Coordinates of C-alpha atoms and ligand atoms in Angstrom, one line a residue:
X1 CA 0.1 14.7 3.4
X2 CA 2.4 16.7 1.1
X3 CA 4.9 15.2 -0.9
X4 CA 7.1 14.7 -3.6
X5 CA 6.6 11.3 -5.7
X6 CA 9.4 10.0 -7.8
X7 CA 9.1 7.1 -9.6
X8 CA 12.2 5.1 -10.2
X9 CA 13.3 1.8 -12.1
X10 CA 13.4 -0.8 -9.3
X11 CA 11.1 -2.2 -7.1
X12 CA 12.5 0.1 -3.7
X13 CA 10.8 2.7 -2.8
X14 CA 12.4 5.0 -0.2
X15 CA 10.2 6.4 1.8
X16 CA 12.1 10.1 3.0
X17 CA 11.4 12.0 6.4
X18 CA 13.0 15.1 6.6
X19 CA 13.8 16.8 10.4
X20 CA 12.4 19.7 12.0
X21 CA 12.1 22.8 10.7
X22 CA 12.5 20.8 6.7
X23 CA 10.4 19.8 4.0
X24 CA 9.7 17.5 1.4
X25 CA 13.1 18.4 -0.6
X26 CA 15.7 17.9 2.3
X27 CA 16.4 14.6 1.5
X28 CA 16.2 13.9 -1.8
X29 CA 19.8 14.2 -2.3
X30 CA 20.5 11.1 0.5
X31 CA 17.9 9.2 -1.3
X32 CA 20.0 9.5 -4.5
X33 CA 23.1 8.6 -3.2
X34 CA 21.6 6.0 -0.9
X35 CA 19.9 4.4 -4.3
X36 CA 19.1 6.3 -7.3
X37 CA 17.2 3.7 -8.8
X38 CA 14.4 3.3 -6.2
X39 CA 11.1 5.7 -6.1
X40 CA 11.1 7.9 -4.1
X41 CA 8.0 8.8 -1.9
X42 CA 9.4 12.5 0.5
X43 CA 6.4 13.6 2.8
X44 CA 6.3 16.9 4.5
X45 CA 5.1 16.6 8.1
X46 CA 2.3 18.4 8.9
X47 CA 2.6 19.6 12.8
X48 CA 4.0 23.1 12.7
X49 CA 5.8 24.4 15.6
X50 CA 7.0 27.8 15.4
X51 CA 7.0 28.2 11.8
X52 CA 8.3 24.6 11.4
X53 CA 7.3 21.2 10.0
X54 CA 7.5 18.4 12.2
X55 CA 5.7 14.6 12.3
X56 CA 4.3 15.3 15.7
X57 CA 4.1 17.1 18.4
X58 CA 6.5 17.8 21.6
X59 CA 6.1 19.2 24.6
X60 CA 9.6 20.4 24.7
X61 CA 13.0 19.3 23.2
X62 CA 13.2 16.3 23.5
X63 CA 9.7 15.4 25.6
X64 CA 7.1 13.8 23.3
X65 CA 3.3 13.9 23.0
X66 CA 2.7 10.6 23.1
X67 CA -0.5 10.6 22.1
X68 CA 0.2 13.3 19.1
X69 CA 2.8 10.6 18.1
X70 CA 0.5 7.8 17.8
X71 CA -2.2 9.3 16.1
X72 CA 0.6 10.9 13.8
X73 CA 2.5 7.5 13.1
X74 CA -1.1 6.1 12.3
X75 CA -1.6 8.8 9.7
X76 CA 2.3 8.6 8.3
X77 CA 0.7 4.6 8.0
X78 CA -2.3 5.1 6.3
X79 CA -0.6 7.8 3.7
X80 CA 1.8 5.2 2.8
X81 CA -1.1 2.6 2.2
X82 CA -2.6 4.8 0.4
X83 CA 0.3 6.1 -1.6
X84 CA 0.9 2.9 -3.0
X85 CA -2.5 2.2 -4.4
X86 CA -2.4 5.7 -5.9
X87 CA 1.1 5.1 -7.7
X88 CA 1.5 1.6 -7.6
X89 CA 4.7 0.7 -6.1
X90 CA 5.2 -2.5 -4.4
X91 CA 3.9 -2.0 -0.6
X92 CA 6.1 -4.6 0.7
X93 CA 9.5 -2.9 -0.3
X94 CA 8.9 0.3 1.6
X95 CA 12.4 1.3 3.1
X96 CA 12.1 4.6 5.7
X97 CA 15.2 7.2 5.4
X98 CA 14.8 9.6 8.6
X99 CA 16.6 12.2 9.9
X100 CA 15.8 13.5 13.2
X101 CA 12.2 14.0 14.1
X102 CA 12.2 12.0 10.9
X103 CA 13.7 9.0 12.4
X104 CA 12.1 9.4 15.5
X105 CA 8.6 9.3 13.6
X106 CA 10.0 6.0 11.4
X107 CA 10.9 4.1 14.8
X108 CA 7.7 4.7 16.0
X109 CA 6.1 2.9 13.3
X110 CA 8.8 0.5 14.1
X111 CA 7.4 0.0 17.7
X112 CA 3.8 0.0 17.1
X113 CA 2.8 -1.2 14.0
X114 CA 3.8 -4.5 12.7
X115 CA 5.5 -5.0 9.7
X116 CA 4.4 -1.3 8.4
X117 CA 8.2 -0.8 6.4
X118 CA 10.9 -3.8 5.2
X119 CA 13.4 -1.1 6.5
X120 CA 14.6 2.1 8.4
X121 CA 17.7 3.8 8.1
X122 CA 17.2 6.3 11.1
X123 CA 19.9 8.8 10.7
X124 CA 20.2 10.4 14.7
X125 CA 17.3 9.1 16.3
X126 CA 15.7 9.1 19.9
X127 CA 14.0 6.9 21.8
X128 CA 10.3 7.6 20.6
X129 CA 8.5 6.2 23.7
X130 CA 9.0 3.5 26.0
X131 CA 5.4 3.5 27.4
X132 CA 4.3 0.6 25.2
X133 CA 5.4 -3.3 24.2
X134 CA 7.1 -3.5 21.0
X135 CA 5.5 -5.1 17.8
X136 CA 7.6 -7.8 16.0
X137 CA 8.1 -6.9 12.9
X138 CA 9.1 -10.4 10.7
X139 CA 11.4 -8.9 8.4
X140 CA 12.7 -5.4 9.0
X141 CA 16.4 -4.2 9.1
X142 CA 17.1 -1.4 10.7
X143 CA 20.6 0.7 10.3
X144 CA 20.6 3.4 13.1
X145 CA 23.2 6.0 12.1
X146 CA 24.1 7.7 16.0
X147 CA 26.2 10.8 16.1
X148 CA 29.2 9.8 18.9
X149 CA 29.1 13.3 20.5
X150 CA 25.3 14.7 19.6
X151 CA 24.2 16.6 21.7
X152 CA 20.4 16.6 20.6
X153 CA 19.7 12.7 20.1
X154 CA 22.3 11.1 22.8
X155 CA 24.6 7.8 22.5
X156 CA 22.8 6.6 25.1
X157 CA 19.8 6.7 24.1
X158 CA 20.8 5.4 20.0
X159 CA 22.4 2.2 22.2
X160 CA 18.8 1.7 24.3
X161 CA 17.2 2.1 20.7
X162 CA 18.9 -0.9 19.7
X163 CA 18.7 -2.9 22.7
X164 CA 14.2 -2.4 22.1
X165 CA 14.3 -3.1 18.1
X166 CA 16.9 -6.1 18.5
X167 CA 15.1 -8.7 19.1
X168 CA 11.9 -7.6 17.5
X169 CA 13.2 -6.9 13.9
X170 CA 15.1 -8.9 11.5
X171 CA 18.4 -7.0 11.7
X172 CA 19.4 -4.1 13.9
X173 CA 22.8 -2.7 13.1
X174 CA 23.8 0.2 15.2
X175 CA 26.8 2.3 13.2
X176 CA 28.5 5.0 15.2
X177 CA 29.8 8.0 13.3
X178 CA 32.1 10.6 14.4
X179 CA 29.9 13.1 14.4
X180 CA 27.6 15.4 16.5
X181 CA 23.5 15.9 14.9
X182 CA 25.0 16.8 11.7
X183 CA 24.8 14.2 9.0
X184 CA 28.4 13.1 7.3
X185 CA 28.9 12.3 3.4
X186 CA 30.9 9.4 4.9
X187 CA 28.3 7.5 6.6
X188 CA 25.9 7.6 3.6
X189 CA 28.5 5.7 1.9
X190 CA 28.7 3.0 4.5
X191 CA 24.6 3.5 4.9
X192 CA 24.5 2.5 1.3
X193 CA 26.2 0.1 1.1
X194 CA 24.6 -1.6 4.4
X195 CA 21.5 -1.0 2.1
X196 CA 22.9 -2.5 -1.3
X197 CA 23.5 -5.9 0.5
X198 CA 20.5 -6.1 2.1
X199 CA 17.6 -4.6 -1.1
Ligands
MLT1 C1 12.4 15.4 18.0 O1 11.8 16.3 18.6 O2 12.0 14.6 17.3 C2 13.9 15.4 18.4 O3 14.2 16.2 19.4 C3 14.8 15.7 17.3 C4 14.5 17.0 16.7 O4 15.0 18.0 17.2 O5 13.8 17.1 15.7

């Protein structure tokens, strides 16, 4: 997959997945602010649509390909494995910072594959499926970031997000923001330090 691969001065290593219609350099900024000591591993997805990057495929807004999405979350899997033997950082300290189809591709991995990150801060995310019983993951902490009037990823579905990853994750912490889809320099303050407690 394409990336960008920063190596940093702790043992973190953020794990950045832009939204659709971005690339590899969206989020390196939130990555800074969130921790600017931690590597920083920022993949480019590779389904186009239209001219833009996405982690998988949809049908229409909001309506998934379910099985694009699996074999997509497999791959985002695999890349990370493989990432880590290739620049060495510690496998177990792999914390996913999504935006969008970003987070929507990070809670996937979160439903399906056990113990694949130690955390996900999903910034706006949507219910990716709900075809399939959730993994238990021993140790992750999730932050979901939901927008109180967004329009693209709805309350309701951030609150049924929460009520699936509860009680199969380690910590769930669901943060509204007064916001629609569009990310806040407000909430990456409280994001961070959510994360600065918890790494
Ligand atoms: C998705 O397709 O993942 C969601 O609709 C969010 C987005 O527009 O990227």
């Amino acid at each position: 997959m394409i990336h960008i691969y920063k190596k940093g001065i702790n043992e973190n290593t953020l794990l950045l997945l832009h939204g659709t219609g971005g690339d590899e350099t969206d989020l390196l900024e939130i990555g800074k602010t969130i921790d600017n000591e931690a590597n920083i591993l920022s993949v480019r997805g590779s389904v186009q649509e239209g001219g833009m990057n996405r982690f998988f495929r949809r049908l229409r807004p909001g309506v998934f390909d379910l099985e694009d999405l699996d074999k997509r979350t497999k791959e985002l899997y695999e890349f990370i494995n493989e990432a880590s033997k290739k620049y060495g950082f510690e496998r177990k300290k792999v914390i996913a910072v999504g935006y969008s189809n970003g987070a929507n591709i990070a809670a996937s991995m979160l439903f399906s594959i056990k113990n694949a990150i130690s955390g996900a801060v999903l910034l706006r995310p949507m219910m990716p499926r709900r075809d399939i019983e959730l993994v238990k993951n021993d140790n992750t902490r999730v932050f979901i970031a939901a927008g109180t009037h967004d329009s693209i990823c709805p309350p309701e579905e951030s609150k049924e997000l929460a009520a699936y990853l509860e009680p199969k994750n380690k910590e769930v912490k669901l943060e509204w923001i007064n916001a629609d889809h569009r990310l806040t320099y407000d909430e990456l303050l409280v994001i961070k330090e959510w994360y600065l407690q918890k790494f």
